[in-house]
Amino acid sequence: MIDLRSDTLTKPNRAMLECILSAELGDDGRQNEQGRGEDKTTNLLEDYAAKLVGKEEGLFFSSGTLANTCALLTWCVPNDKVAVDACSHVYRTERVAFSPSFGQLIPRFYDFTEEQLPAPDSICNLLNKEPISLICLENTLNARGGVAIPPILLSEISQIAGRHKVPIHIDGARLFNAAISLSVDAKELCQYADSVMFCISKGLGAPVGSLLCGSGAFIRQARKTRKLLGGNMRQCGVIAAPALYALQHNIDSLRKDNANATSFAYTLNSLKTGRVRPHTDSNIVLMDITPYGISVDEYCAELSESGVLASSLDGKYIRFVFYNGITTQDAHEAAKIVLELDHKLSAKI
Ligand SMILES: *Cc1c(COP(=O)(O)O)cnc(C)c1O
């Protein structure tokens, strides 16, 4: 079975697991005046992560959802308005931040261009209309097919934000897939943001965790928010050690994942009926299956019988995700299977 449901399916390798045994541990929830916890491995990870994205400090979380929620609730207070993409993880999944009985933040949606990139004019209009406390961006854009936002557009948005003194948070769950796709350093993408979250439990292959990075002042506040949210951990060096290993060894392997997705999407350009969403920049490929006239569940079931697992999105798309457990051979094989299914379903229309 070729499992393309998600890059969260990556499993730790032996070297990654072995580094846990020699990790120096302590109580990360017990902090000194500088706000540093007593788990040395977690501190190493946080420092390494912050440096990697060009920020002063980092903070370790058990999930990206918690890290994003913490960022939102650190930048904002109840009834603050936040500029977000209606399709983003921050809006769709970090529901606690926007819930009327919890975070009470109010979303303001900005538009996208045909290339599935945030439209700066639309963000500018939102900021001109009323006070906005935070702009959230996602890079790569998961639900828009893994599109990477280029530095030139980030710079334009950051200038608009700067004129209104509004901070920018980047949900960079797949930040390094974006950086590789755009052939830039992750720092170059993060210089336009005041805070950035990235996942190490996805393509980077660590079992658990995400990092939130920003200025020293922001991270000090975020530590307090994390504690309120129940996000403090104790000897979390056991998960920080494989996370650090992933950052030190696995970033470059995302290049292969992006390339496999690109070649998969390229092959699917010859589909008779299904439609691959254009602008496949990174490790995600979306395919519109509505022309087949069957449901996403029916499609996924047929595909699974042929040996490929995929997930559905918005009742319209099938999402194929490439990660380090998927070889180039697998990617070719999967494309062949999707093409065969296309022939079969097209004959029935
Ligand atoms: C996966 C993901 C997250 C959150 O990560 P979890 O660790 O699964 O909570 C946030 N944003 C995006 C875009 C993601 O794909």
JSON list of N, CA and C in Angstrom, two decimals, residues 90-144:
[
{"chain": "A", "resi": 90, "resn": "VAL", "atom": "N", "xyz": [-5.18, 27.71, 11.04]},
{"chain": "A", "resi": 90, "resn": "VAL", "atom": "CA", "xyz": [-5.40, 28.60, 12.19]},
{"chain": "A", "resi": 90, "resn": "VAL", "atom": "C", "xyz": [-6.90, 28.88, 12.38]},
{"chain": "A", "resi": 91, "resn": "TYR", "atom": "N", "xyz": [-7.60, 29.11, 11.27]},
{"chain": "A", "resi": 91, "resn": "TYR", "atom": "CA", "xyz": [-9.02, 29.40, 11.41]},
{"chain": "A", "resi": 91, "resn": "TYR", "atom": "C", "xyz": [-9.85, 28.13, 11.58]},
{"chain": "A", "resi": 92, "resn": "ARG", "atom": "N", "xyz": [-9.52, 27.09, 10.80]},
{"chain": "A", "resi": 92, "resn": "ARG", "atom": "CA", "xyz": [-10.38, 25.89, 10.82]},
{"chain": "A", "resi": 92, "resn": "ARG", "atom": "C", "xyz": [-10.16, 24.99, 12.01]},
{"chain": "A", "resi": 93, "resn": "THR", "atom": "N", "xyz": [-8.92, 24.92, 12.49]},
{"chain": "A", "resi": 93, "resn": "THR", "atom": "CA", "xyz": [-8.61, 23.94, 13.53]},
{"chain": "A", "resi": 93, "resn": "THR", "atom": "C", "xyz": [-8.33, 24.58, 14.89]},
{"chain": "A", "resi": 94, "resn": "GLU", "atom": "N", "xyz": [-7.73, 25.77, 14.91]},
{"chain": "A", "resi": 94, "resn": "GLU", "atom": "CA", "xyz": [-7.45, 26.42, 16.18]},
{"chain": "A", "resi": 94, "resn": "GLU", "atom": "C", "xyz": [-8.75, 27.12, 16.64]},
{"chain": "A", "resi": 95, "resn": "ARG", "atom": "N", "xyz": [-9.81, 26.34, 16.66]},
{"chain": "A", "resi": 95, "resn": "ARG", "atom": "CA", "xyz": [-11.15, 26.87, 16.92]},
{"chain": "A", "resi": 95, "resn": "ARG", "atom": "C", "xyz": [-11.25, 27.51, 18.31]},
{"chain": "A", "resi": 96, "resn": "VAL", "atom": "N", "xyz": [-10.45, 27.01, 19.21]},
{"chain": "A", "resi": 96, "resn": "VAL", "atom": "CA", "xyz": [-10.52, 27.50, 20.58]},
{"chain": "A", "resi": 96, "resn": "VAL", "atom": "C", "xyz": [-10.24, 29.01, 20.62]},
{"chain": "A", "resi": 97, "resn": "ALA", "atom": "N", "xyz": [-9.37, 29.48, 19.74]},
{"chain": "A", "resi": 97, "resn": "ALA", "atom": "CA", "xyz": [-9.02, 30.90, 19.73]},
{"chain": "A", "resi": 97, "resn": "ALA", "atom": "C", "xyz": [-10.19, 31.76, 19.25]},
{"chain": "A", "resi": 98, "resn": "PHE", "atom": "N", "xyz": [-10.98, 31.21, 18.33]},
{"chain": "A", "resi": 98, "resn": "PHE", "atom": "CA", "xyz": [-12.09, 31.99, 17.75]},
{"chain": "A", "resi": 98, "resn": "PHE", "atom": "C", "xyz": [-13.43, 31.65, 18.40]},
{"chain": "A", "resi": 99, "resn": "SER", "atom": "N", "xyz": [-13.43, 30.72, 19.34]},
{"chain": "A", "resi": 99, "resn": "SER", "atom": "CA", "xyz": [-14.70, 30.31, 19.95]},
{"chain": "A", "resi": 99, "resn": "SER", "atom": "C", "xyz": [-15.23, 31.43, 20.86]},
{"chain": "A", "resi": 100, "resn": "PRO", "atom": "N", "xyz": [-16.55, 31.72, 20.76]},
{"chain": "A", "resi": 100, "resn": "PRO", "atom": "CA", "xyz": [-17.15, 32.78, 21.59]},
{"chain": "A", "resi": 100, "resn": "PRO", "atom": "C", "xyz": [-17.06, 32.46, 23.08]},
{"chain": "A", "resi": 101, "resn": "SER", "atom": "N", "xyz": [-16.86, 31.18, 23.43]},
{"chain": "A", "resi": 101, "resn": "SER", "atom": "CA", "xyz": [-16.76, 30.87, 24.86]},
{"chain": "A", "resi": 101, "resn": "SER", "atom": "C", "xyz": [-15.31, 30.68, 25.33]},
{"chain": "A", "resi": 102, "resn": "PHE", "atom": "N", "xyz": [-14.34, 30.79, 24.42]},
{"chain": "A", "resi": 102, "resn": "PHE", "atom": "CA", "xyz": [-12.93, 30.68, 24.84]},
{"chain": "A", "resi": 102, "resn": "PHE", "atom": "C", "xyz": [-12.12, 31.91, 24.42]},
{"chain": "A", "resi": 103, "resn": "GLY", "atom": "N", "xyz": [-11.43, 31.83, 23.31]},
{"chain": "A", "resi": 103, "resn": "GLY", "atom": "CA", "xyz": [-10.55, 32.93, 22.94]},
{"chain": "A", "resi": 103, "resn": "GLY", "atom": "C", "xyz": [-11.25, 34.20, 22.50]},
{"chain": "A", "resi": 104, "resn": "GLN", "atom": "N", "xyz": [-12.46, 34.04, 21.95]},
{"chain": "A", "resi": 104, "resn": "GLN", "atom": "CA", "xyz": [-13.29, 35.18, 21.53]},
{"chain": "A", "resi": 104, "resn": "GLN", "atom": "C", "xyz": [-12.63, 36.11, 20.52]},
{"chain": "A", "resi": 105, "resn": "LEU", "atom": "N", "xyz": [-11.74, 35.58, 19.71]},
{"chain": "A", "resi": 105, "resn": "LEU", "atom": "CA", "xyz": [-11.17, 36.41, 18.65]},
{"chain": "A", "resi": 105, "resn": "LEU", "atom": "C", "xyz": [-12.16, 36.44, 17.48]},
{"chain": "A", "resi": 106, "resn": "ILE", "atom": "N", "xyz": [-12.08, 37.52, 16.71]},
{"chain": "A", "resi": 106, "resn": "ILE", "atom": "CA", "xyz": [-13.03, 37.69, 15.60]},
{"chain": "A", "resi": 106, "resn": "ILE", "atom": "C", "xyz": [-12.26, 37.62, 14.29]},
{"chain": "A", "resi": 107, "resn": "PRO", "atom": "N", "xyz": [-12.62, 36.65, 13.42]},
{"chain": "A", "resi": 107, "resn": "PRO", "atom": "CA", "xyz": [-11.88, 36.52, 12.17]},
{"chain": "A", "resi": 107, "resn": "PRO", "atom": "C", "xyz": [-12.31, 37.57, 11.14]},
{"chain": "A", "resi": 108, "resn": "ARG", "atom": "N", "xyz": [-11.34, 38.04, 10.39]},
{"chain": "A", "resi": 108, "resn": "ARG", "atom": "CA", "xyz": [-11.62, 38.89, 9.22]},
{"chain": "A", "resi": 108, "resn": "ARG", "atom": "C", "xyz": [-10.88, 38.24, 8.07]},
{"chain": "A", "resi": 109, "resn": "PHE", "atom": "N", "xyz": [-11.63, 37.82, 7.05]},
{"chain": "A", "resi": 109, "resn": "PHE", "atom": "CA", "xyz": [-11.02, 37.02, 5.98]},
{"chain": "A", "resi": 109, "resn": "PHE", "atom": "C", "xyz": [-10.49, 37.88, 4.84]},
{"chain": "A", "resi": 110, "resn": "TYR", "atom": "N", "xyz": [-9.29, 37.56, 4.40]},
{"chain": "A", "resi": 110, "resn": "TYR", "atom": "CA", "xyz": [-8.76, 38.24, 3.21]},
{"chain": "A", "resi": 110, "resn": "TYR", "atom": "C", "xyz": [-8.86, 37.31, 2.01]},
{"chain": "A", "resi": 111, "resn": "ASP", "atom": "N", "xyz": [-8.76, 37.92, 0.84]},
{"chain": "A", "resi": 111, "resn": "ASP", "atom": "CA", "xyz": [-8.96, 37.17, -0.42]},
{"chain": "A", "resi": 111, "resn": "ASP", "atom": "C", "xyz": [-7.65, 36.59, -0.94]},
{"chain": "A", "resi": 112, "resn": "PHE", "atom": "N", "xyz": [-7.83, 35.71, -1.92]},
{"chain": "A", "resi": 112, "resn": "PHE", "atom": "CA", "xyz": [-6.68, 35.08, -2.58]},
{"chain": "A", "resi": 112, "resn": "PHE", "atom": "C", "xyz": [-6.70, 35.35, -4.08]},
{"chain": "A", "resi": 113, "resn": "THR", "atom": "N", "xyz": [-5.52, 35.32, -4.67]},
{"chain": "A", "resi": 113, "resn": "THR", "atom": "CA", "xyz": [-5.43, 35.48, -6.12]},
{"chain": "A", "resi": 113, "resn": "THR", "atom": "C", "xyz": [-5.72, 34.13, -6.77]},
{"chain": "A", "resi": 114, "resn": "GLU", "atom": "N", "xyz": [-5.78, 34.12, -8.10]},
{"chain": "A", "resi": 114, "resn": "GLU", "atom": "CA", "xyz": [-6.00, 32.88, -8.82]},
{"chain": "A", "resi": 114, "resn": "GLU", "atom": "C", "xyz": [-4.87, 31.88, -8.59]},
{"chain": "A", "resi": 115, "resn": "GLU", "atom": "N", "xyz": [-3.69, 32.40, -8.31]},
{"chain": "A", "resi": 115, "resn": "GLU", "atom": "CA", "xyz": [-2.53, 31.51, -8.04]},
{"chain": "A", "resi": 115, "resn": "GLU", "atom": "C", "xyz": [-2.57, 30.97, -6.62]},
{"chain": "A", "resi": 116, "resn": "GLN", "atom": "N", "xyz": [-3.68, 31.24, -5.91]},
{"chain": "A", "resi": 116, "resn": "GLN", "atom": "CA", "xyz": [-3.84, 30.75, -4.53]},
{"chain": "A", "resi": 116, "resn": "GLN", "atom": "C", "xyz": [-2.86, 31.41, -3.57]},
{"chain": "A", "resi": 117, "resn": "LEU", "atom": "N", "xyz": [-2.57, 32.69, -3.83]},
{"chain": "A", "resi": 117, "resn": "LEU", "atom": "CA", "xyz": [-1.70, 33.44, -2.92]},
{"chain": "A", "resi": 117, "resn": "LEU", "atom": "C", "xyz": [-2.52, 34.55, -2.26]},
{"chain": "A", "resi": 118, "resn": "PRO", "atom": "N", "xyz": [-2.16, 34.95, -1.03]},
{"chain": "A", "resi": 118, "resn": "PRO", "atom": "CA", "xyz": [-2.91, 36.02, -0.36]},
{"chain": "A", "resi": 118, "resn": "PRO", "atom": "C", "xyz": [-2.84, 37.31, -1.20]},
{"chain": "A", "resi": 119, "resn": "ALA", "atom": "N", "xyz": [-3.99, 37.99, -1.33]},
{"chain": "A", "resi": 119, "resn": "ALA", "atom": "CA", "xyz": [-4.03, 39.23, -2.10]},
{"chain": "A", "resi": 119, "resn": "ALA", "atom": "C", "xyz": [-3.71, 40.40, -1.18]},
{"chain": "A", "resi": 120, "resn": "PRO", "atom": "N", "xyz": [-2.57, 41.08, -1.37]},
{"chain": "A", "resi": 120, "resn": "PRO", "atom": "CA", "xyz": [-2.17, 42.17, -0.48]},
{"chain": "A", "resi": 120, "resn": "PRO", "atom": "C", "xyz": [-3.20, 43.29, -0.42]},
{"chain": "A", "resi": 121, "resn": "ASP", "atom": "N", "xyz": [-3.85, 43.59, -1.57]},
{"chain": "A", "resi": 121, "resn": "ASP", "atom": "CA", "xyz": [-4.87, 44.65, -1.58]},
{"chain": "A", "resi": 121, "resn": "ASP", "atom": "C", "xyz": [-5.98, 44.36, -0.59]},
{"chain": "A", "resi": 122, "resn": "SER", "atom": "N", "xyz": [-6.35, 43.07, -0.56]},
{"chain": "A", "resi": 122, "resn": "SER", "atom": "CA", "xyz": [-7.44, 42.67, 0.30]},
{"chain": "A", "resi": 122, "resn": "SER", "atom": "C", "xyz": [-7.04, 42.81, 1.78]},
{"chain": "A", "resi": 123, "resn": "ILE", "atom": "N", "xyz": [-5.79, 42.46, 2.09]},
{"chain": "A", "resi": 123, "resn": "ILE", "atom": "CA", "xyz": [-5.29, 42.61, 3.47]},
{"chain": "A", "resi": 123, "resn": "ILE", "atom": "C", "xyz": [-5.27, 44.10, 3.82]},
{"chain": "A", "resi": 124, "resn": "CYS", "atom": "N", "xyz": [-4.81, 44.91, 2.86]},
{"chain": "A", "resi": 124, "resn": "CYS", "atom": "CA", "xyz": [-4.73, 46.36, 3.06]},
{"chain": "A", "resi": 124, "resn": "CYS", "atom": "C", "xyz": [-6.13, 46.94, 3.35]},
{"chain": "A", "resi": 125, "resn": "ASN", "atom": "N", "xyz": [-7.12, 46.49, 2.58]},
{"chain": "A", "resi": 125, "resn": "ASN", "atom": "CA", "xyz": [-8.49, 46.97, 2.80]},
{"chain": "A", "resi": 125, "resn": "ASN", "atom": "C", "xyz": [-9.00, 46.63, 4.20]},
{"chain": "A", "resi": 126, "resn": "LEU", "atom": "N", "xyz": [-8.69, 45.42, 4.67]},
{"chain": "A", "resi": 126, "resn": "LEU", "atom": "CA", "xyz": [-9.12, 45.03, 6.02]},
{"chain": "A", "resi": 126, "resn": "LEU", "atom": "C", "xyz": [-8.51, 45.95, 7.06]},
{"chain": "A", "resi": 127, "resn": "LEU", "atom": "N", "xyz": [-7.22, 46.25, 6.88]},
{"chain": "A", "resi": 127, "resn": "LEU", "atom": "CA", "xyz": [-6.51, 47.08, 7.86]},
{"chain": "A", "resi": 127, "resn": "LEU", "atom": "C", "xyz": [-6.96, 48.53, 7.82]},
{"chain": "A", "resi": 128, "resn": "ASN", "atom": "N", "xyz": [-7.40, 48.99, 6.63]},
{"chain": "A", "resi": 128, "resn": "ASN", "atom": "CA", "xyz": [-7.88, 50.37, 6.51]},
{"chain": "A", "resi": 128, "resn": "ASN", "atom": "C", "xyz": [-9.25, 50.55, 7.15]},
{"chain": "A", "resi": 129, "resn": "LYS", "atom": "N", "xyz": [-10.01, 49.46, 7.17]},
{"chain": "A", "resi": 129, "resn": "LYS", "atom": "CA", "xyz": [-11.40, 49.54, 7.60]},
{"chain": "A", "resi": 129, "resn": "LYS", "atom": "C", "xyz": [-11.58, 49.63, 9.11]},
{"chain": "A", "resi": 130, "resn": "GLU", "atom": "N", "xyz": [-10.78, 48.85, 9.85]},
{"chain": "A", "resi": 130, "resn": "GLU", "atom": "CA", "xyz": [-10.97, 48.79, 11.31]},
{"chain": "A", "resi": 130, "resn": "GLU", "atom": "C", "xyz": [-9.68, 48.31, 11.96]},
{"chain": "A", "resi": 131, "resn": "PRO", "atom": "N", "xyz": [-9.54, 48.46, 13.27]},
{"chain": "A", "resi": 131, "resn": "PRO", "atom": "CA", "xyz": [-8.31, 47.98, 13.92]},
{"chain": "A", "resi": 131, "resn": "PRO", "atom": "C", "xyz": [-8.21, 46.45, 13.85]},
{"chain": "A", "resi": 132, "resn": "ILE", "atom": "N", "xyz": [-7.08, 45.98, 13.37]},
{"chain": "A", "resi": 132, "resn": "ILE", "atom": "CA", "xyz": [-6.82, 44.55, 13.28]},
{"chain": "A", "resi": 132, "resn": "ILE", "atom": "C", "xyz": [-5.60, 44.28, 14.18]},
{"chain": "A", "resi": 133, "resn": "SER", "atom": "N", "xyz": [-5.66, 43.23, 14.99]},
{"chain": "A", "resi": 133, "resn": "SER", "atom": "CA", "xyz": [-4.58, 43.00, 15.96]},
{"chain": "A", "resi": 133, "resn": "SER", "atom": "C", "xyz": [-3.49, 42.08, 15.46]},
{"chain": "A", "resi": 134, "resn": "LEU", "atom": "N", "xyz": [-3.81, 41.26, 14.45]},
{"chain": "A", "resi": 134, "resn": "LEU", "atom": "CA", "xyz": [-2.82, 40.28, 13.99]},
{"chain": "A", "resi": 134, "resn": "LEU", "atom": "C", "xyz": [-3.17, 39.84, 12.57]},
{"chain": "A", "resi": 135, "resn": "ILE", "atom": "N", "xyz": [-2.11, 39.63, 11.77]},
{"chain": "A", "resi": 135, "resn": "ILE", "atom": "CA", "xyz": [-2.31, 39.03, 10.45]},
{"chain": "A", "resi": 135, "resn": "ILE", "atom": "C", "xyz": [-1.72, 37.62, 10.49]},
{"chain": "A", "resi": 136, "resn": "CYS", "atom": "N", "xyz": [-2.50, 36.63, 10.11]},
{"chain": "A", "resi": 136, "resn": "CYS", "atom": "CA", "xyz": [-2.00, 35.26, 10.07]},
{"chain": "A", "resi": 136, "resn": "CYS", "atom": "C", "xyz": [-1.78, 34.82, 8.62]},
{"chain": "A", "resi": 137, "resn": "LEU", "atom": "N", "xyz": [-0.62, 34.25, 8.37]},
{"chain": "A", "resi": 137, "resn": "LEU", "atom": "CA", "xyz": [-0.31, 33.70, 7.05]},
{"chain": "A", "resi": 137, "resn": "LEU", "atom": "C", "xyz": [0.06, 32.24, 7.23]},
{"chain": "A", "resi": 138, "resn": "GLU", "atom": "N", "xyz": [-0.12, 31.45, 6.18]},
{"chain": "A", "resi": 138, "resn": "GLU", "atom": "CA", "xyz": [0.26, 30.03, 6.25]},
{"chain": "A", "resi": 138, "resn": "GLU", "atom": "C", "xyz": [1.22, 29.75, 5.09]},
{"chain": "A", "resi": 139, "resn": "ASN", "atom": "N", "xyz": [2.37, 29.13, 5.41]},
{"chain": "A", "resi": 139, "resn": "ASN", "atom": "CA", "xyz": [3.37, 28.89, 4.37]},
{"chain": "A", "resi": 139, "resn": "ASN", "atom": "C", "xyz": [4.09, 27.57, 4.65]},
{"chain": "A", "resi": 140, "resn": "THR", "atom": "N", "xyz": [3.85, 26.52, 3.82]},
{"chain": "A", "resi": 140, "resn": "THR", "atom": "CA", "xyz": [3.00, 26.48, 2.65]},
{"chain": "A", "resi": 140, "resn": "THR", "atom": "C", "xyz": [1.52, 26.44, 3.03]},
{"chain": "A", "resi": 141, "resn": "LEU", "atom": "N", "xyz": [0.68, 26.74, 2.01]},
{"chain": "A", "resi": 141, "resn": "LEU", "atom": "CA", "xyz": [-0.76, 26.76, 2.23]},
{"chain": "A", "resi": 141, "resn": "LEU", "atom": "C", "xyz": [-1.33, 25.36, 2.01]},
{"chain": "A", "resi": 142, "resn": "ASN", "atom": "N", "xyz": [-1.56, 24.66, 3.10]},
{"chain": "A", "resi": 142, "resn": "ASN", "atom": "CA", "xyz": [-2.00, 23.27, 3.05]},
{"chain": "A", "resi": 142, "resn": "ASN", "atom": "C", "xyz": [-3.26, 23.06, 2.21]},
{"chain": "A", "resi": 143, "resn": "ALA", "atom": "N", "xyz": [-4.35, 23.71, 2.59]},
{"chain": "A", "resi": 143, "resn": "ALA", "atom": "CA", "xyz": [-5.63, 23.46, 1.93]},
{"chain": "A", "resi": 143, "resn": "ALA", "atom": "C", "xyz": [-5.72, 24.09, 0.54]},
{"chain": "A", "resi": 144, "resn": "ARG", "atom": "N", "xyz": [-4.68, 24.82, 0.14]},
{"chain": "A", "resi": 144, "resn": "ARG", "atom": "CA", "xyz": [-4.66, 25.40, -1.21]},
{"chain": "A", "resi": 144, "resn": "ARG", "atom": "C", "xyz": [-3.65, 24.66, -2.09]}
]
